[in-house]
Amino acid sequence: MELGKDKIDSVQEMLKNGTKSEKTAALKTLSDYLSSNSGSSTLQEAVSSQEFLTLLEGILTGTDAEEQLLATAVVTNMAAGGSSELCEAALNTAPHLIQFLDSQNLALVDQSAWALGNIAAEGPTFRDRLKDNGVLAPLIKLLDSKDMNLVQTACFALSNMARGEGANLDDLVKAGLIRPLLHHLRVDTEPKVISEAAWVVVYLTSGPESISTQLLEHRLIPLLVAPLKDFLDQKALAIPLVRALGNIASGPDNNTSELIHEPGFLPAMLRFIQSDCRPVKKESLWLMSNITAEHAGTDLIKVIEAGFIPVLSQIATHQNFDIRKEAAYSLINLASHGPDYAKVLPHRELLPGFLDFMRTKDTELINLGLRYVQLLLNSGIQDAPALLSEMNGVDALEAVILANDDRDQHRLASLLMDTYFGENNHGSRVPTPIPGTPESHSGNPHALNETFPPQYLKRASMSAI
């Protein structure tokens, strides 16, 4: 919404020549304008001007604590407005905001940290400029505060300093972030503080493996798992805990094994994948897809014994495609560990859903459908080809062959068709005995597995944004 120039001029005049009460009123009005009319080109032009920045700097460097706090709130809303020009203007005040982080006025400290967090969210260039101004040490020092609101705001700012490509997370670690950050995960009980601290961990664990290793050496996994039971009804506040655990699980297999054996982890995740909060459900399913991708496989008996297969199977067949896909990854990963794992899946229940995947136009879903069919046919289950034929799986394979331009998908579908389904006298495709059984035709029973070796579909962090 466009804002009239006369209103903006009036605010600017009061800031320049008004009494104290007029200045405070003008600052409050300006904050409101920036909050509700940030898209106004007239407002953006005025607030980004050198004249306005000079007025703002005069207030920030003044001695009136109330005016300083209100001016800092203006900067906070400038940086939150979604305009790079406004955020660039806000960045000019960074030296003053950073200086305020050492103030005895907690409200001013909190507002300054909030403003700096908003500036950092704008992108890597802004984060680099803040680092050059020395923002890291005083922000991290705020984690020692006994004021939990201030700790929460500091974590918000630090998570924005840690996010995205080029964040140079080593700078945060060298500035001493790990100890106070993990302290809050260890001792705090307020869900909002734990959640905000976990967002910092999310970005740290999506960076270099060396940083994740340092965090794990400080027993990060128990610190993330312990609060899970208290976050089952916290909806979106649980997301950073789950995502940080997912980042850990996307790393080396020893991470996955440690998670599986951590008391309370599997029971909590069994409930999280059934959450009625869609984002939490999706993140939790992604986490479990990384858990089931562990190459060793022996630890996965614990996943099966914990009751995941019936729940994952229900999700993979009864939810929207994006949620079904996440559950499908876990089921396929389990089956990829060999026939003994594949045979425990309820294939009669699952197969129709995976055939639906193959009939879509989505490359990822088609890949999952083909992979599942391949695993089913390779499982050694005697009636697998007949089951596929009974459920119109031949038609689904033919659809991939005839209507798909992806060479790998076309090749796999053709190979599955030729290996397991021969033509009868009428030219129709019918199941043939499984290669390697006494009734099978001659040939190498392991040829299909050698052509398409088992794949554990471990997926890296979703957080490096």
Short mmCIF file of C-alpha atoms in Angstrom, two decimals:
data_model
loop_
_atom_site.label_atom_id
_atom_site.label_comp_id
_atom_site.label_asym_id
_atom_site.label_seq_id
_atom_site.Cartn_x
_atom_site.Cartn_y
_atom_site.Cartn_z
CA MET A 1 0.00 0.00 0.00
CA GLU A 2 1.37 3.39 -1.02
CA LEU A 3 1.82 5.94 1.73
CA GLY A 4 1.22 9.65 1.14
CA LYS A 5 4.33 11.82 1.04
CA ASP A 6 2.70 14.35 3.33
CA LYS A 7 2.47 11.78 6.14
CA ILE A 8 6.11 10.84 5.77
CA ASP A 9 7.20 14.48 5.62
CA SER A 10 5.25 15.16 8.81
CA VAL A 11 7.03 12.33 10.64
CA GLN A 12 10.40 13.49 9.39
CA GLU A 13 9.71 17.08 10.47
CA MET A 14 8.79 15.96 14.00
CA LEU A 15 11.98 13.90 14.21
CA LYS A 16 13.97 16.93 13.13
CA ASN A 17 12.39 19.76 15.10
CA GLY A 18 9.78 18.27 17.42
CA THR A 19 9.60 18.17 21.18
CA LYS A 20 10.50 14.99 23.04
CA SER A 21 6.89 13.77 23.07
CA GLU A 22 6.55 14.58 19.37
CA LYS A 23 9.76 12.69 18.58
CA THR A 24 8.65 9.59 20.47
CA ALA A 25 5.25 9.73 18.76
CA ALA A 26 6.95 10.12 15.37
CA LEU A 27 9.22 7.11 16.00
CA LYS A 28 6.23 4.97 16.99
CA THR A 29 4.32 6.10 13.92
CA LEU A 30 7.29 5.37 11.68
CA SER A 31 7.61 1.86 13.13
CA ASP A 32 3.94 1.28 12.40
CA TYR A 33 4.35 2.56 8.83
CA LEU A 34 7.29 0.23 8.24
CA SER A 35 5.40 -2.70 9.71
CA SER A 36 2.22 -2.22 7.68
CA ASN A 37 3.36 -0.28 4.58
CA SER A 38 6.88 -1.52 3.92
CA GLY A 39 6.07 -1.95 0.23
CA SER A 40 5.45 1.78 -0.20
CA SER A 41 8.06 3.17 -2.60
CA THR A 42 7.62 6.64 -1.13
CA LEU A 43 8.32 5.32 2.37
CA GLN A 44 11.31 3.28 1.21
CA GLU A 45 12.82 6.25 -0.60
CA ALA A 46 12.38 8.56 2.39
CA VAL A 47 13.71 6.15 5.01
CA SER A 48 16.68 5.16 2.84
CA SER A 49 17.70 8.78 2.29
CA GLN A 50 20.85 10.19 3.82
CA GLU A 51 18.81 12.93 5.50
CA PHE A 52 16.72 10.38 7.39
CA LEU A 53 19.73 8.23 8.29
CA THR A 54 21.44 11.29 9.73
CA LEU A 55 18.38 11.99 11.90
CA LEU A 56 18.26 8.36 13.01
CA GLU A 57 21.96 8.29 13.84
CA GLY A 58 21.55 11.43 15.92
CA ILE A 59 18.91 9.69 18.03
CA LEU A 60 20.93 6.47 18.35
CA THR A 61 24.00 8.38 19.53
CA GLY A 62 21.99 10.59 21.87
CA THR A 63 21.35 10.17 25.58
CA ASP A 64 17.58 9.59 25.67
CA ALA A 65 17.07 5.87 26.41
CA GLU A 66 13.41 5.85 25.33
CA GLU A 67 14.20 7.46 21.98
CA GLN A 68 17.11 5.06 21.43
CA LEU A 69 14.83 2.07 22.04
CA LEU A 70 12.16 3.40 19.68
CA ALA A 71 14.76 4.22 17.03
CA THR A 72 16.13 0.69 17.31
CA ALA A 73 12.60 -0.64 16.80
CA VAL A 74 12.45 1.46 13.62
CA VAL A 75 15.68 -0.16 12.42
CA THR A 76 14.25 -3.60 13.26
CA ASN A 77 11.25 -2.96 11.03
CA MET A 78 13.41 -1.47 8.29
CA ALA A 79 15.40 -4.70 8.16
CA ALA A 80 12.23 -6.81 8.25
CA GLY A 81 10.56 -4.97 5.39
CA GLY A 82 11.70 -7.25 2.59
CA SER A 83 13.45 -4.48 0.67
CA SER A 84 17.20 -4.73 0.15
CA GLU A 85 17.35 -0.91 0.05
CA LEU A 86 15.72 -0.64 3.47
CA CYS A 87 17.94 -3.36 4.87
CA GLU A 88 21.02 -1.66 3.41
CA ALA A 89 19.94 1.52 5.18
CA ALA A 90 19.44 -0.43 8.41
CA LEU A 91 22.91 -1.91 8.02
CA ASN A 92 24.38 1.59 8.32
CA THR A 93 23.25 1.62 11.95
CA ALA A 94 24.98 -1.70 12.79
CA PRO A 95 27.93 -0.16 14.71
CA HIS A 96 25.48 1.50 17.10
CA LEU A 97 23.36 -1.64 17.46
CA ILE A 98 26.43 -3.72 18.24
CA GLN A 99 27.53 -1.18 20.83
CA PHE A 100 24.08 -1.40 22.44
CA LEU A 101 24.59 -5.15 23.00
CA ASP A 102 26.80 -4.20 25.97
CA SER A 103 24.18 -1.86 27.46
CA GLN A 104 22.68 -2.33 30.92
CA ASN A 105 19.27 -1.58 29.39
CA LEU A 106 17.94 -5.10 28.66
CA ALA A 107 15.09 -3.83 26.49
CA LEU A 108 17.57 -1.95 24.30
CA VAL A 109 19.90 -4.96 24.15
CA ASP A 110 17.04 -7.26 23.13
CA GLN A 111 15.76 -4.87 20.45
CA SER A 112 19.27 -4.40 19.07
CA ALA A 113 19.86 -8.16 18.84
CA TRP A 114 16.50 -8.51 17.08
CA ALA A 115 17.42 -5.80 14.57
CA LEU A 116 20.81 -7.40 13.91
CA GLY A 117 19.13 -10.76 13.37
CA ASN A 118 16.81 -9.22 10.79
CA ILE A 119 19.75 -7.62 8.99
CA ALA A 120 21.65 -10.93 8.98
CA ALA A 121 18.65 -12.68 7.41
CA GLU A 122 18.96 -10.53 4.30
CA GLY A 123 21.89 -12.50 2.89
CA PRO A 124 25.60 -13.34 2.96
CA THR A 125 26.78 -9.84 2.08
CA PHE A 126 24.93 -8.41 5.07
CA ARG A 127 26.24 -11.15 7.35
CA ASP A 128 29.80 -10.47 6.22
CA ARG A 129 29.41 -6.76 6.91
CA LEU A 130 28.07 -7.50 10.39
CA LYS A 131 31.02 -9.79 11.06
CA ASP A 132 33.39 -7.08 9.90
CA ASN A 133 31.76 -4.80 12.46
CA GLY A 134 32.47 -7.34 15.21
CA VAL A 135 28.98 -8.68 15.87
CA LEU A 136 29.81 -12.28 16.81
CA ALA A 137 31.51 -11.92 20.19
CA PRO A 138 28.90 -9.63 21.80
CA LEU A 139 26.03 -11.70 20.39
CA ILE A 140 27.50 -14.92 21.77
CA LYS A 141 28.12 -13.20 25.11
CA LEU A 142 24.35 -12.62 25.36
CA LEU A 143 23.92 -16.38 25.72
CA ASP A 144 25.32 -15.99 29.25
CA SER A 145 22.36 -13.80 30.21
CA LYS A 146 19.89 -15.03 32.81
CA ASP A 147 17.08 -13.33 30.88
CA MET A 148 15.51 -16.07 28.73
CA ASN A 149 13.80 -13.63 26.36
CA LEU A 150 17.19 -12.12 25.61
CA VAL A 151 18.75 -15.56 25.13
CA GLN A 152 15.96 -16.44 22.71
CA THR A 153 16.55 -13.27 20.69
CA ALA A 154 20.31 -13.83 20.68
CA CYS A 155 19.76 -17.36 19.33
CA PHE A 156 17.50 -15.92 16.62
CA ALA A 157 20.24 -13.51 15.56
CA LEU A 158 22.95 -16.19 15.71
CA SER A 159 20.90 -18.63 13.65
CA ASN A 160 20.60 -15.99 10.93
CA MET A 161 24.35 -15.39 11.13
CA ALA A 162 24.86 -19.14 10.64
CA ARG A 163 22.43 -19.78 7.80
CA GLY A 164 23.04 -20.18 4.09
CA GLU A 165 25.99 -20.68 1.82
CA GLY A 166 29.14 -18.78 2.68
CA ALA A 167 28.21 -18.48 6.34
CA ASN A 168 31.77 -19.49 7.34
CA LEU A 169 30.61 -21.37 10.41
CA ASP A 170 34.17 -21.74 11.66
CA ASP A 171 34.03 -18.06 12.61
CA LEU A 172 31.13 -18.77 14.97
CA VAL A 173 32.88 -21.76 16.49
CA LYS A 174 36.13 -19.85 16.96
CA ALA A 175 34.18 -17.04 18.63
CA GLY A 176 33.13 -19.51 21.34
CA LEU A 177 29.57 -20.38 20.33
CA ILE A 178 29.42 -24.11 21.10
CA ARG A 179 29.76 -24.12 24.90
CA PRO A 180 27.05 -21.57 25.80
CA LEU A 181 24.73 -22.80 23.06
CA LEU A 182 24.79 -26.41 24.26
CA HIS A 183 24.47 -25.20 27.85
CA HIS A 184 20.99 -23.89 27.01
CA LEU A 185 19.98 -27.18 25.42
CA ARG A 186 21.19 -28.89 28.58
CA VAL A 187 19.49 -26.77 31.25
CA ASP A 188 16.64 -24.75 29.74
CA THR A 189 13.02 -25.87 30.02
CA GLU A 190 11.23 -23.12 28.08
CA PRO A 191 10.21 -24.62 24.69
CA LYS A 192 10.66 -21.36 22.76
CA VAL A 193 14.23 -20.94 24.00
CA ILE A 194 15.12 -24.57 23.28
CA SER A 195 13.58 -24.28 19.82
CA GLU A 196 15.49 -21.11 18.97
CA ALA A 197 18.76 -22.62 20.23
CA ALA A 198 18.05 -25.71 18.13
CA TRP A 199 17.77 -23.53 15.00
CA VAL A 200 21.39 -22.49 15.54
CA VAL A 201 22.29 -26.18 15.77
CA VAL A 202 20.39 -26.83 12.53
CA TYR A 203 22.65 -24.50 10.59
CA LEU A 204 25.81 -25.68 12.31
CA THR A 205 25.02 -29.33 11.53
CA SER A 206 24.30 -28.52 7.90
CA GLY A 207 27.83 -27.18 7.51
CA PRO A 208 31.26 -28.85 7.49
CA GLU A 209 31.47 -32.30 9.04
CA SER A 210 34.26 -31.07 11.31
CA ILE A 211 31.78 -28.80 13.11
CA SER A 212 29.22 -31.58 13.49
CA THR A 213 31.99 -33.74 14.92
CA GLN A 214 32.79 -31.10 17.54
CA LEU A 215 29.13 -30.85 18.49
CA LEU A 216 28.78 -34.62 18.76
CA GLU A 217 31.88 -34.79 20.94
CA HIS A 218 30.02 -32.46 23.30
CA ARG A 219 27.17 -35.04 23.45
CA LEU A 220 24.81 -33.15 21.20
CA ILE A 221 22.60 -36.17 20.46
CA PRO A 222 21.34 -36.67 24.04
CA LEU A 223 20.78 -32.92 24.33
CA LEU A 224 18.53 -32.95 21.26
CA VAL A 225 16.72 -36.19 22.09
CA ALA A 226 15.95 -35.44 25.76
CA PRO A 227 13.47 -32.59 25.04
CA LEU A 228 11.59 -34.49 22.30
CA LYS A 229 9.03 -35.99 24.68
CA ASP A 230 8.05 -32.48 25.80
CA PHE A 231 7.66 -31.22 22.22
CA LEU A 232 5.08 -33.72 20.97
CA ASP A 233 2.31 -31.14 21.32
CA GLN A 234 4.44 -28.08 20.51
CA LYS A 235 3.84 -28.35 16.75
CA ALA A 236 6.21 -26.11 14.73
CA LEU A 237 8.47 -25.45 17.73
CA ALA A 238 9.66 -29.06 17.35
CA ILE A 239 10.87 -28.58 13.78
CA PRO A 240 14.46 -27.46 14.54
CA LEU A 241 15.01 -30.35 16.96
CA VAL A 242 13.88 -32.85 14.34
CA ARG A 243 15.79 -31.17 11.53
CA ALA A 244 19.02 -31.01 13.52
CA LEU A 245 18.69 -34.74 14.25
CA GLY A 246 18.01 -35.32 10.56
CA ASN A 247 21.17 -33.45 9.65
CA ILE A 248 23.12 -35.66 12.03
CA ALA A 249 21.53 -38.78 10.54
CA SER A 250 22.47 -37.65 7.03
CA GLY A 251 26.13 -37.93 8.04
CA PRO A 252 28.27 -41.02 8.68
CA ASP A 253 26.61 -44.29 9.72
CA ASN A 254 28.07 -44.14 13.22
CA ASN A 255 25.88 -41.05 13.76
CA THR A 256 22.82 -43.05 12.72
CA SER A 257 23.75 -45.93 14.99
CA GLU A 258 24.20 -43.58 17.94
CA LEU A 259 20.75 -42.11 17.32
CA ILE A 260 19.09 -45.52 17.10
CA HIS A 261 20.63 -46.55 20.42
CA GLU A 262 19.87 -43.26 22.21
CA PRO A 263 17.15 -43.96 24.82
CA GLY A 264 13.87 -42.31 23.92
CA PHE A 265 14.75 -41.51 20.32
CA LEU A 266 12.79 -44.20 18.46
CA PRO A 267 9.64 -43.97 20.65
CA ALA A 268 9.57 -40.20 20.18
CA MET A 269 10.05 -40.43 16.42
CA LEU A 270 7.30 -43.03 16.12
CA ARG A 271 4.95 -40.42 17.54
CA PHE A 272 6.40 -37.51 15.57
CA ILE A 273 5.83 -39.22 12.19
CA GLN A 274 2.16 -39.40 13.18
CA SER A 275 1.98 -35.72 14.15
CA ASP A 276 -1.06 -33.75 13.04
CA CYS A 277 1.29 -30.84 12.31
CA ARG A 278 2.17 -31.36 8.65
CA PRO A 279 5.65 -29.73 8.69
CA VAL A 280 6.66 -31.75 11.77
CA LYS A 281 5.36 -34.95 10.18
CA LYS A 282 7.28 -34.31 6.96
CA GLU A 283 10.54 -33.42 8.74
CA SER A 284 10.23 -36.49 10.96
CA LEU A 285 9.69 -38.79 7.99
CA TRP A 286 12.73 -37.26 6.30
CA LEU A 287 14.73 -37.95 9.45
CA MET A 288 13.59 -41.58 9.50
CA SER A 289 14.54 -41.96 5.83
CA ASN A 290 18.10 -41.11 6.84
CA ILE A 291 17.94 -43.46 9.84
CA THR A 292 16.87 -46.37 7.61
CA ALA A 293 19.63 -45.59 5.12
CA GLU A 294 22.31 -46.85 7.50
CA HIS A 295 24.51 -49.21 5.50
CA ALA A 296 25.21 -51.67 8.32
CA GLY A 297 21.58 -52.66 8.63
CA THR A 298 21.97 -54.56 11.89
CA ASP A 299 20.74 -51.63 13.97
CA LEU A 300 17.59 -51.46 11.86
CA ILE A 301 16.16 -54.45 13.69
CA LYS A 302 15.50 -51.95 16.49
CA VAL A 303 13.55 -49.74 14.06
CA ILE A 304 11.44 -52.70 12.99
CA GLU A 305 10.90 -53.87 16.56
CA ALA A 306 9.85 -50.35 17.58
CA GLY A 307 6.81 -50.68 15.30
CA PHE A 308 7.70 -48.35 12.45
CA ILE A 309 6.73 -50.59 9.51
CA PRO A 310 2.92 -50.58 10.09
CA VAL A 311 2.92 -46.81 10.67
CA LEU A 312 5.15 -46.03 7.68
CA SER A 313 3.06 -48.34 5.50
CA GLN A 314 -0.14 -46.58 6.49
CA ILE A 315 1.39 -43.18 5.74
CA ALA A 316 2.85 -44.36 2.42
CA THR A 317 -0.58 -45.43 1.19
CA HIS A 318 -3.05 -42.97 2.72
CA GLN A 319 -1.55 -39.44 2.69
CA ASN A 320 -0.87 -36.82 0.03
CA PHE A 321 1.93 -37.64 -2.40
CA ASP A 322 4.55 -35.40 -0.76
CA ILE A 323 4.01 -37.07 2.63
CA ARG A 324 3.69 -40.55 1.10
CA LYS A 325 7.00 -40.00 -0.67
CA GLU A 326 8.82 -39.35 2.61
CA ALA A 327 7.49 -42.57 4.14
CA ALA A 328 8.33 -44.44 0.92
CA TYR A 329 12.02 -43.58 1.27
CA SER A 330 12.17 -45.29 4.67
CA LEU A 331 10.39 -48.42 3.46
CA ILE A 332 12.62 -48.69 0.39
CA ASN A 333 15.73 -48.17 2.49
CA LEU A 334 14.66 -50.97 4.83
CA ALA A 335 13.99 -53.33 1.91
CA SER A 336 17.34 -52.41 0.34
CA HIS A 337 19.17 -54.20 3.15
CA GLY A 338 18.31 -57.59 1.69
CA PRO A 339 15.53 -60.14 1.21
CA ASP A 340 15.07 -60.71 4.95
CA TYR A 341 14.19 -57.03 5.35
CA ALA A 342 12.10 -56.87 2.17
CA LYS A 343 9.99 -59.83 3.23
CA VAL A 344 8.75 -58.12 6.41
CA LEU A 345 7.00 -55.37 4.43
CA PRO A 346 3.24 -55.73 3.81
CA HIS A 347 3.58 -55.81 0.02
CA ARG A 348 -0.09 -56.45 -0.75
CA GLU A 349 -0.90 -53.25 1.14
CA LEU A 350 2.01 -51.22 -0.23
CA LEU A 351 2.19 -52.21 -3.90
CA PRO A 352 -0.87 -50.28 -5.18
CA GLY A 353 0.53 -47.04 -3.77
CA PHE A 354 3.94 -47.51 -5.36
CA LEU A 355 2.28 -48.35 -8.68
CA ASP A 356 0.42 -45.05 -8.34
CA PHE A 357 3.83 -43.37 -8.07
CA MET A 358 4.84 -44.93 -11.40
CA ARG A 359 1.75 -43.54 -13.12
CA THR A 360 2.55 -39.93 -12.19
CA LYS A 361 4.65 -37.46 -14.17
CA ASP A 362 6.94 -36.83 -11.20
CA THR A 363 10.44 -38.20 -11.83
CA GLU A 364 11.21 -38.72 -8.14
CA LEU A 365 7.97 -40.61 -7.53
CA ILE A 366 8.51 -42.78 -10.60
CA ASN A 367 12.01 -43.61 -9.35
CA LEU A 368 10.61 -44.65 -5.99
CA GLY A 369 7.92 -46.78 -7.60
CA LEU A 370 10.41 -48.55 -9.86
CA ARG A 371 12.84 -49.06 -7.02
CA TYR A 372 10.14 -50.63 -4.87
CA VAL A 373 9.02 -52.96 -7.67
CA GLN A 374 12.65 -53.96 -8.27
CA LEU A 375 13.13 -54.75 -4.57
CA LEU A 376 9.88 -56.72 -4.43
CA LEU A 377 10.77 -58.83 -7.44
CA ASN A 378 14.30 -59.41 -6.11
CA SER A 379 13.10 -60.31 -2.62
CA GLY A 380 12.78 -64.03 -3.29
CA ILE A 381 9.05 -63.94 -2.54
CA GLN A 382 7.73 -66.69 -4.81
CA ASP A 383 4.49 -65.01 -5.82
CA ALA A 384 5.96 -61.51 -6.28
CA PRO A 385 5.54 -61.44 -10.11
CA ALA A 386 2.02 -62.83 -9.80
CA LEU A 387 1.16 -60.19 -7.17
CA LEU A 388 2.48 -57.46 -9.46
CA SER A 389 0.47 -58.83 -12.37
CA GLU A 390 -2.67 -59.12 -10.23
CA MET A 391 -2.45 -55.43 -9.30
CA ASN A 392 -1.87 -54.21 -12.87
CA GLY A 393 1.82 -53.70 -12.28
CA VAL A 394 2.58 -54.75 -15.85
CA ASP A 395 0.51 -51.82 -17.10
CA ALA A 396 2.42 -49.47 -14.79
CA LEU A 397 5.76 -50.76 -16.12
CA GLU A 398 4.55 -50.38 -19.69
CA ALA A 399 3.44 -46.82 -18.94
CA VAL A 400 6.98 -45.98 -17.81
CA ILE A 401 8.46 -47.64 -20.88
CA LEU A 402 6.14 -46.00 -23.40
CA ALA A 403 5.66 -42.53 -21.95
CA ASN A 404 8.94 -41.74 -20.23
CA ASP A 405 11.93 -39.90 -21.67
CA ASP A 406 14.21 -40.71 -18.73
CA ARG A 407 16.69 -43.26 -20.08
CA ASP A 408 17.50 -44.81 -16.70
CA GLN A 409 13.84 -45.24 -15.81
CA HIS A 410 13.06 -46.65 -19.27
CA ARG A 411 15.97 -49.08 -18.96
CA LEU A 412 15.01 -50.33 -15.49
CA ALA A 413 11.33 -50.74 -16.39
CA SER A 414 12.29 -52.66 -19.56
CA LEU A 415 14.71 -54.90 -17.68
CA LEU A 416 12.14 -55.69 -14.99
CA MET A 417 9.56 -56.48 -17.66
CA ASP A 418 11.89 -58.71 -19.67
CA THR A 419 13.24 -60.51 -16.60
CA TYR A 420 10.00 -61.27 -14.80
CA PHE A 421 7.24 -61.17 -17.42
CA GLY A 422 7.27 -63.18 -20.64
CA GLU A 423 4.75 -63.11 -23.47
CA ASN A 424 2.13 -65.85 -23.80
CA ASN A 425 0.73 -67.17 -27.09
CA HIS A 426 -1.65 -64.22 -27.26
CA GLY A 427 1.09 -61.60 -26.90
CA SER A 428 0.15 -60.69 -23.34
CA ARG A 429 2.70 -60.30 -20.56
CA VAL A 430 2.48 -63.00 -17.88
CA PRO A 431 4.61 -63.69 -14.80
CA THR A 432 7.59 -65.98 -15.24
CA PRO A 433 9.30 -67.92 -12.42
CA ILE A 434 11.73 -65.88 -10.37
CA PRO A 435 15.31 -66.17 -11.65
CA GLY A 436 17.31 -68.51 -9.46
CA THR A 437 14.38 -70.75 -8.42
CA PRO A 438 14.26 -74.37 -9.66
CA GLU A 439 11.55 -73.52 -12.21
CA SER A 440 13.31 -70.50 -13.67
CA HIS A 441 14.66 -70.09 -17.15
CA SER A 442 18.39 -70.23 -17.63
CA GLY A 443 20.46 -67.15 -16.89
CA ASN A 444 22.32 -65.42 -14.11
CA PRO A 445 19.95 -65.08 -11.14
CA HIS A 446 21.92 -62.12 -9.84
CA ALA A 447 22.08 -60.16 -13.09
CA LEU A 448 19.44 -57.63 -12.12
CA ASN A 449 21.07 -56.88 -8.79
CA GLU A 450 24.45 -56.45 -10.46
CA THR A 451 22.97 -54.03 -12.97
CA PHE A 452 21.14 -52.07 -10.27
CA PRO A 453 23.01 -52.58 -6.98
CA PRO A 454 21.27 -51.81 -3.67
CA GLN A 455 21.03 -48.10 -2.93
CA TYR A 456 20.47 -46.62 0.47
CA LEU A 457 18.76 -43.35 -0.22
CA LYS A 458 20.36 -41.10 2.42
CA ARG A 459 19.49 -37.47 1.77
CA ALA A 460 21.51 -34.52 2.94
CA SER A 461 20.35 -31.56 4.95
CA MET A 462 17.36 -29.50 3.85
CA SER A 463 18.69 -26.54 5.81
CA ALA A 464 21.50 -24.94 3.88
CA ILE A 465 19.32 -22.09 2.62
#
